[in-house]
C-alpha atoms as one frame of an Amber mdcrd trajectory, in Angstrom:
protein
  99.973  45.847  22.409 103.374  45.293  20.865 105.829  43.267  22.951 109.639
  43.213  22.824 110.975  39.776  23.699 114.492  39.489  25.116 116.144  36.056
  25.031 119.518  34.989  26.368 121.847  33.968  23.539 124.442  31.456  24.724
 126.625  32.416  21.763 126.974  36.067  22.823 126.418  35.412  26.547 123.900
  38.233  26.712 120.190  38.973  26.452 119.236  40.117  22.977 116.084  41.550
  21.447 114.463  38.797  19.412 114.252  39.758  15.750 113.317  36.952  13.351
 115.286  36.636  10.135 112.117  36.437   8.052 109.283  37.875  10.147 106.555
  36.890  10.730 108.049  33.425  10.180 110.190  31.895  12.928 112.304  28.746
  12.620 113.084  26.889  15.854 115.003  23.625  16.239 115.265  21.798  19.577
 117.223  18.633  20.291 114.787  15.886  21.190 115.255  12.572  23.003 117.449
   9.583  22.243 114.789   6.894  22.395 116.407   3.949  24.166 114.660   4.267
  27.545 111.705   5.799  29.332 111.593   9.624  29.510 112.688  11.081  32.847
 112.531  14.433  34.586 115.599  15.611  32.668 113.666  15.166  29.408 110.711
  17.120  30.771 112.646  20.324  31.343 113.716  21.170  27.759 110.362  19.955
  26.440 108.448  22.284  28.800 110.906  25.191  28.403 110.656  25.293  24.630
 106.946  24.487  24.700 106.447  27.758  26.612 108.619  29.598  24.067 106.650
  27.975  21.204 103.350  29.026  22.793 104.548  32.566  23.458 105.971  33.164
  19.997 102.689  32.008  18.452 100.761  34.244  20.839 102.876  37.209  19.707
 101.672  36.544  16.174 104.637  34.697  14.698 104.175  31.763  12.345 106.462
  29.256  14.052 107.905  26.128  12.466 109.089  24.121  15.448 111.325  21.141
  14.642 112.190  18.666  17.422 114.102  15.567  16.365 114.066  11.949  17.452
 117.566  10.424  17.725 117.101   6.789  16.775 120.552   5.942  15.392 124.174
   7.053  15.574 124.219   8.243  19.188 127.614   6.821  20.143 129.022   6.508
  23.624 132.288   7.679  22.023 134.124   7.519  18.690 136.050   4.317  19.438
 135.900   1.468  16.911 133.793  -0.591  19.297 131.510   2.342  20.123 127.967
   1.072  20.575 124.834   2.802  19.442 122.703   2.974  22.624 119.584   1.736
  20.859 121.432  -1.250  19.350 122.831  -2.121  22.765 119.301  -2.154  24.189
 118.052  -4.194  21.212 120.664  -6.887  21.778 119.852  -7.070  25.474 116.131
  -7.463  24.821 116.486  -9.489  21.588 114.429  -7.031  19.570 114.910  -5.105
  16.350 116.510  -1.695  16.990 113.530   0.051  15.431 111.214  -1.805  17.815
 113.150  -0.262  20.688 113.079   3.179  19.054 109.350   3.020  18.297 108.436
   1.727  21.762 110.268   4.502  23.581 109.149   7.146  21.084 105.564   6.169
  21.926 106.366   6.349  25.635 107.927   9.798  25.189 104.869  11.084  23.317
 102.537   9.763  26.020 104.535  11.509  28.747 104.635  14.769  26.771 100.876
  14.630  26.285 100.442  14.211  30.043 102.653  17.263  30.631 100.540  19.231
  28.115 103.543  19.774  25.838 102.318  20.704  22.363 103.611  18.508  19.526
 106.217  20.185  17.315 105.464  21.227  13.750 107.848  18.553  12.436 109.428
  15.624  14.290 112.110  14.173  12.008 113.914  10.919  12.809 117.645  10.516
  12.242 117.101   7.225  10.391 114.819   8.975   7.915 117.539  11.445   6.908
 120.624   9.352   6.197 120.934  10.783   2.664 120.932  14.370   3.970 123.592
  13.456   6.531 125.770  11.827   3.867 125.426  14.961   1.737 126.525  17.081
   4.710 129.603  14.892   5.234 130.487  15.130   1.536 130.227  18.946   1.591
 132.549  19.114   4.593 135.032  16.781   2.906 134.903  18.745  -0.370 135.736
  21.910   1.584 138.776  20.250   3.144 137.595  19.966   6.749 137.238  16.198
   7.018 139.320  13.128   6.180 138.767   9.422   5.639 140.440   6.825   7.830
 139.720   3.100   7.404 136.272   3.783   5.972 135.292   6.276   8.688 135.130
  10.057   8.204 136.386  12.444  10.884 136.069  16.193  11.216 139.502  17.873
  11.167 139.148  20.162  14.176 142.701  21.561  13.979 142.306  22.558  10.322
 138.942  24.136  11.053 140.288  26.013  14.064 143.009  27.640  11.945 140.503
  29.047   9.451 137.622  29.767  11.825 137.369  29.248  15.567 136.385  26.031
  17.295 134.863  26.629  20.721 132.964  29.901  20.198 129.789  28.572  21.829
 131.322  26.858  24.858 134.190  29.311  25.324 136.776  26.542  25.144 140.011
  26.698  23.186 141.420  23.862  21.126 144.577  23.385  23.208 142.530  22.753
  26.352 140.158  20.482  24.460 143.050  18.387  23.151 144.734  18.224  26.566
 141.473  17.098  28.179 140.628  14.537  25.482 141.487  11.082  26.747 142.870
   8.426  24.433 140.193   5.831  23.765 140.783   2.301  22.593 140.293   2.041
  18.839 140.625   5.738  18.056 144.165   5.606  16.715 142.721   6.190  13.242
 142.067   9.814  14.231 144.669  12.477  13.492 143.687  14.262  16.675 141.760
  13.107  19.750 139.553  16.234  19.475 138.370  15.165  15.993 134.841  13.786
  15.940 133.154  11.220  13.728 130.976  12.346  10.831 130.572   8.796   9.511
 131.516   5.509  11.142 132.340   2.313   9.310 130.169  -0.405  10.805 131.790
  -3.356  12.511 130.441  -6.801  11.530 128.186  -6.996  14.602 126.651  -3.543
  14.045 122.992  -3.996  13.045 121.974  -0.563  11.736 124.057   0.358   8.692
 123.675   2.166   5.381 125.716   2.239   2.169 127.919   5.234   1.394 130.817
   6.011  -0.923 133.188   5.508   2.022 131.846   2.359   3.678 128.771   0.622
   4.953 128.179   2.480   8.163 126.158   5.089  10.009 126.338   8.844  10.697
 127.943  10.425  13.734 125.673  11.829  16.388 126.300  15.509  15.592 125.358
  15.251  11.903 121.638  14.694  12.275 120.678  18.057  13.795 122.748  20.069
  11.294 121.320  18.120   8.351 117.691  18.088   9.515 117.736  21.684  10.762
 118.929  22.834   7.357 116.428  20.642   5.489 113.363  21.926   7.331 114.381
  25.450   8.409 116.860  26.487   5.716 120.553  27.356   5.786 119.863  30.158
   8.272 117.213  30.056  10.984 116.335  31.795  14.230 116.554  29.581  17.320
 118.344  26.369  18.262 117.563  25.033  21.731 118.434  22.189  24.040 119.825
  21.299  27.428 122.968  22.999  28.721 124.768  19.644  28.641 124.592  19.810
  24.834 126.603  23.055  24.526 129.758  20.948  24.291 130.387  18.889  22.333
 127.099  18.525  20.438 126.155  22.117  19.638 129.770  23.195  19.291 130.193
  20.485  16.666 126.969  21.548  14.962 128.336  25.060  14.519 131.603  23.687
  13.109 129.739  21.417  10.677 127.557  24.267   9.435 130.474  26.649   8.891
 132.624  23.930   7.315 129.853  22.929   4.900 128.276  26.261   3.919 130.759
  28.908   5.045 128.787  30.487   7.882 126.621  29.768  10.904 123.081  28.508
  10.495 121.688  29.677  13.844 121.151  33.204  15.186 120.043  32.530  18.779
 121.323  29.567  20.822 119.162  28.871  23.887 119.901  26.354  26.635 117.958
  25.254  29.690 119.866  24.245  32.802 119.859  20.811  34.397 117.689  18.972
  36.876 119.913  17.835  39.739 119.658  15.363  42.613 121.800  16.426  45.550
 123.700  18.714  43.217 124.442  16.018  40.608 122.916  16.083  37.117 119.988
  13.719  36.684 120.420  11.437  33.675 120.388   7.911  32.303 124.172   7.756
  31.978 124.553   8.433  35.717 121.840   5.962  36.717 120.213   8.454  39.107
 117.154   9.321  37.073 113.477   8.937  37.956 111.178   8.289  35.008 108.157
  10.499  34.454 105.862   7.500  34.825 107.397   6.810  38.243 106.639  10.395
  39.237 103.071  10.031  38.006 102.431   6.767  39.892 104.804   7.252  42.859
 106.538   3.894  42.324 110.166   5.049  42.774 111.762   4.424  46.191 112.934
   8.061  46.402 109.378   9.414  46.153 107.128   9.994  49.161 104.042   9.983
  46.941 102.847  10.239  43.356 103.019  13.643  41.669 100.655  14.571  38.859
 101.866  15.789  35.441 100.731  19.350  36.199 102.608  19.308  39.513 105.750
  18.365  37.558 105.109  21.107  34.988 104.506  23.674  37.745 107.684  22.491
  39.538 109.780  23.072  36.416 108.197  26.454  35.619 108.717  27.653  39.199
 112.409  28.129  38.398 113.854  30.167  35.550 114.873  27.884  32.687 118.544
  28.933  32.925 118.739  28.154  36.657 119.300  24.720  38.160 116.403  22.821
  39.706 117.309  20.464  42.531 114.911  17.569  43.003 113.493  16.834  46.443
 110.187  15.596  47.781 109.803  18.841  49.735 110.206  20.879  46.540 107.595
  18.753  44.774 105.185  19.012  47.690 105.591  22.792  47.590 104.938  22.716
  43.837 101.797  20.644  44.408 100.489  23.185  46.923 101.393  26.080  44.641
  99.677  24.496  41.654  96.523  23.764  43.683  96.528  27.307  45.062  96.637
  28.714  41.537  93.928  26.380  40.255  91.705  27.204  43.247  92.174  30.899
  42.529  91.222  30.363  38.894  88.131  28.388  39.927  87.122  31.033  42.477
  86.820  33.607  39.687  83.402  32.139  38.925  82.250  32.928  42.475  83.070
  36.632  42.271  80.079  38.917  41.873  80.566  42.093  39.878  79.731  45.466
  41.415  79.016  48.831  39.807  82.635  49.897  40.203  85.956  48.552  41.411
  87.705  49.362  44.650  90.744  51.562  43.965  93.195  48.777  44.921  91.471
  46.332  42.568  91.218  48.837  39.738  94.933  49.680  39.965  95.978  46.020
  40.136  93.829  44.882  37.215  94.897  47.841  35.079  98.580  46.889  35.391
  98.231  43.084  35.540  98.433  42.095  31.879 101.513  44.214  31.119 103.252
  42.993  34.279 102.756  39.436  33.058 104.010  40.354  29.586 107.045  42.095
  31.091 107.981  38.904  32.931 107.646  36.783  29.802 109.537  39.324  27.702
 112.491  39.193  30.103 113.855  35.872  28.809 110.751  33.891  29.847 110.754
  34.663  33.570 108.095  32.077  34.395 108.679  32.316  38.186 107.706  36.006
  38.007 104.622  35.118  35.978 103.598  32.598  38.630 104.291  35.088  41.430
 102.126  37.707  39.741  99.348  35.149  39.226  99.515  34.381  42.958  98.969
  38.096  43.611  95.917  37.880  41.355  94.663  34.895  43.369  94.996  36.985
  46.531  92.816  39.647  44.913  90.272  36.989  43.957  90.157  35.806  47.585
  89.494  39.379  48.721  86.637  39.626  46.235  85.139  36.264  47.252  85.303
  37.360  50.912  83.615  40.679  49.995  86.619  42.680  51.218  86.750  44.582
  47.928  84.574  45.292  44.882  85.197  44.796  41.176  83.341  46.072  38.131
  82.138  43.709  35.402  84.747  45.053  32.966  87.605  44.626  35.462  86.368
  41.148  36.388  86.401  40.158  32.718  89.949  41.522  32.283  91.190  39.843
  35.467  89.854  36.469  34.351  91.066  36.837  30.765  94.614  37.763  31.833
  94.851  34.960  34.390  93.545  32.335  31.972  95.779  33.540  29.108  99.007
  33.302  31.078  98.235  30.296  33.288  96.601  28.075  30.689  97.534  29.276
  27.192 101.136  30.416  27.787 102.419  28.488  30.814 100.498  25.485  29.518
  98.962  24.514  32.855  95.566  22.886  32.954  93.121  22.015  35.698  93.497
  18.295  36.315  90.044  17.981  37.854  87.843  15.971  35.506  84.173  16.334
  34.770  83.364  13.769  37.453  85.124  16.014  39.988  83.102  18.981  38.800
  79.857  17.031  39.083  80.863  15.851  42.556  81.617  19.424  43.646  78.249
  20.573  42.300  76.530  17.883  44.361  78.645  18.801  47.398  77.662  22.419
  46.845  73.951  21.722  47.069  74.402  19.761  50.309  76.735  22.337  51.848
  74.388  25.218  50.985  71.555  23.354  52.699  73.708  22.675  55.781  74.832
  26.307  55.881  71.170  27.399  55.887  70.593  25.154  58.923  73.660  26.726
  60.541  72.338  30.212  59.788  68.991  29.290  61.389  70.867  28.031  64.459
  72.807  31.318  64.668  69.592  33.342  64.380  68.169  31.280  67.236  71.418
  31.947  69.150  72.079  28.219  69.270  75.834  28.760  69.120  76.699  25.171
  70.038  74.853  23.770  67.026  76.283  26.489  64.766  79.838  25.698  65.838
  79.229  21.951  65.602  78.106  22.296  61.961  81.105  24.514  61.116  83.571
  22.098  62.766  82.038  19.047  61.087  82.305  20.714  57.670  85.934  21.661
  58.367  86.755  18.090  59.342  85.269  16.928  56.027  87.562  19.325  54.115
  85.274  22.327  53.693  86.656  25.755  54.542  83.881  28.008  55.885  84.240
  31.788  56.108  81.682  34.076  57.710  81.252  37.397  55.916  78.873  40.311
  56.329  76.832  38.912  53.401  76.682  35.371  54.772  78.935  32.315  54.852
  81.141  31.210  51.960  82.708  27.790  51.508  85.521  26.086  49.623  86.463
  22.414  49.319  90.126  21.793  50.207  90.824  18.225  49.032
């Protein structure tokens, strides 16, 4: 069945029908991490958001080239002369080579993403591997008259660009306000305008990472890498550019300006941005010092955490809110996510306990017949993952009815119910059952014992030995087994 995907375009501030430039091929670029520290919950959200989009586009039949970069140089705190690359700062503190820092935290990021079941991108370019492309970009901008040299550094001339084009189209800001809100920083007197941003920085003597250029020995500005690498791997025009909402200004605004200044028009058709993770209403991030690393979530070692939370609990927590809405961290919210995730996984597991009948009850038949398209409709409406999860919970309720013999389902409907649930929960939302094979073997062993005990309980009931029957039921409940009496006998479920 053909699906029409609507995505919210930050550039037009509206939902638009997704139409690739060169169908069936889709080019997608997403801003990846700056690798100078352990990944935190704020890193997980864009990774999971665009992982779901990546999965869904591929499911719809598109051939997706997904590029997600690694920022390992040039990420300045600001454009001042003494601006420090964050990775170099960490290297000096720990007396290591900058690339040791970058590699270490890149490895840590990959490990966390694997735990969260985030698929690797098609290409993962590093900024340090594309210095030549960034220099070429700077030269094109200079040749077109939108940049100037000052003491060996190159700055983008925002005022000149704004006259010919429009600076601020993505963020909705105007240049006058940007200039008025730009504070004077020490060492930036070499700029013509405080709103100008660095394309190339001349390295100070103490700066470790530097490359030769026709202007100076130095390093590229932060904004250059994504424009240069996006164009190298996806072409001068591609479909989707994604990232966190905090990147709309200045990073993505500057990317648009660089593209237009270098090639005459925009590179990107759809700009997509996920909202922030907050703690008590404040953005979670390294710069604010209020972040919790993903490893701390996984092992429960942070003082703010009541317990450890598994990778799939974190993924479920993030998907429980729409990607453009804020998500406020709390232990209560994570506990609710844990229960929700377990409820969904239990429902998926219970599918195997449903016995098919000759035909479906009318309620079941109607639900199953509409289920798959309802799930597609939610995904097609700008990736409404909370609606997908809500619909899957409805499916779990139907499964419970079937397990309790309160309704019937045909073999064909049972197959469709299971296929739809598995497709959207596992393949598209990217959830997975965290129970290992040892857990499955343990449950199988439990099952044999419980079935034997339930037979003894049934014998006690037939003998009208209600005390023994109740004692067995209560003992099983205390051990974590949920027992339900139905007209066809007792059923059980392990709630641990």
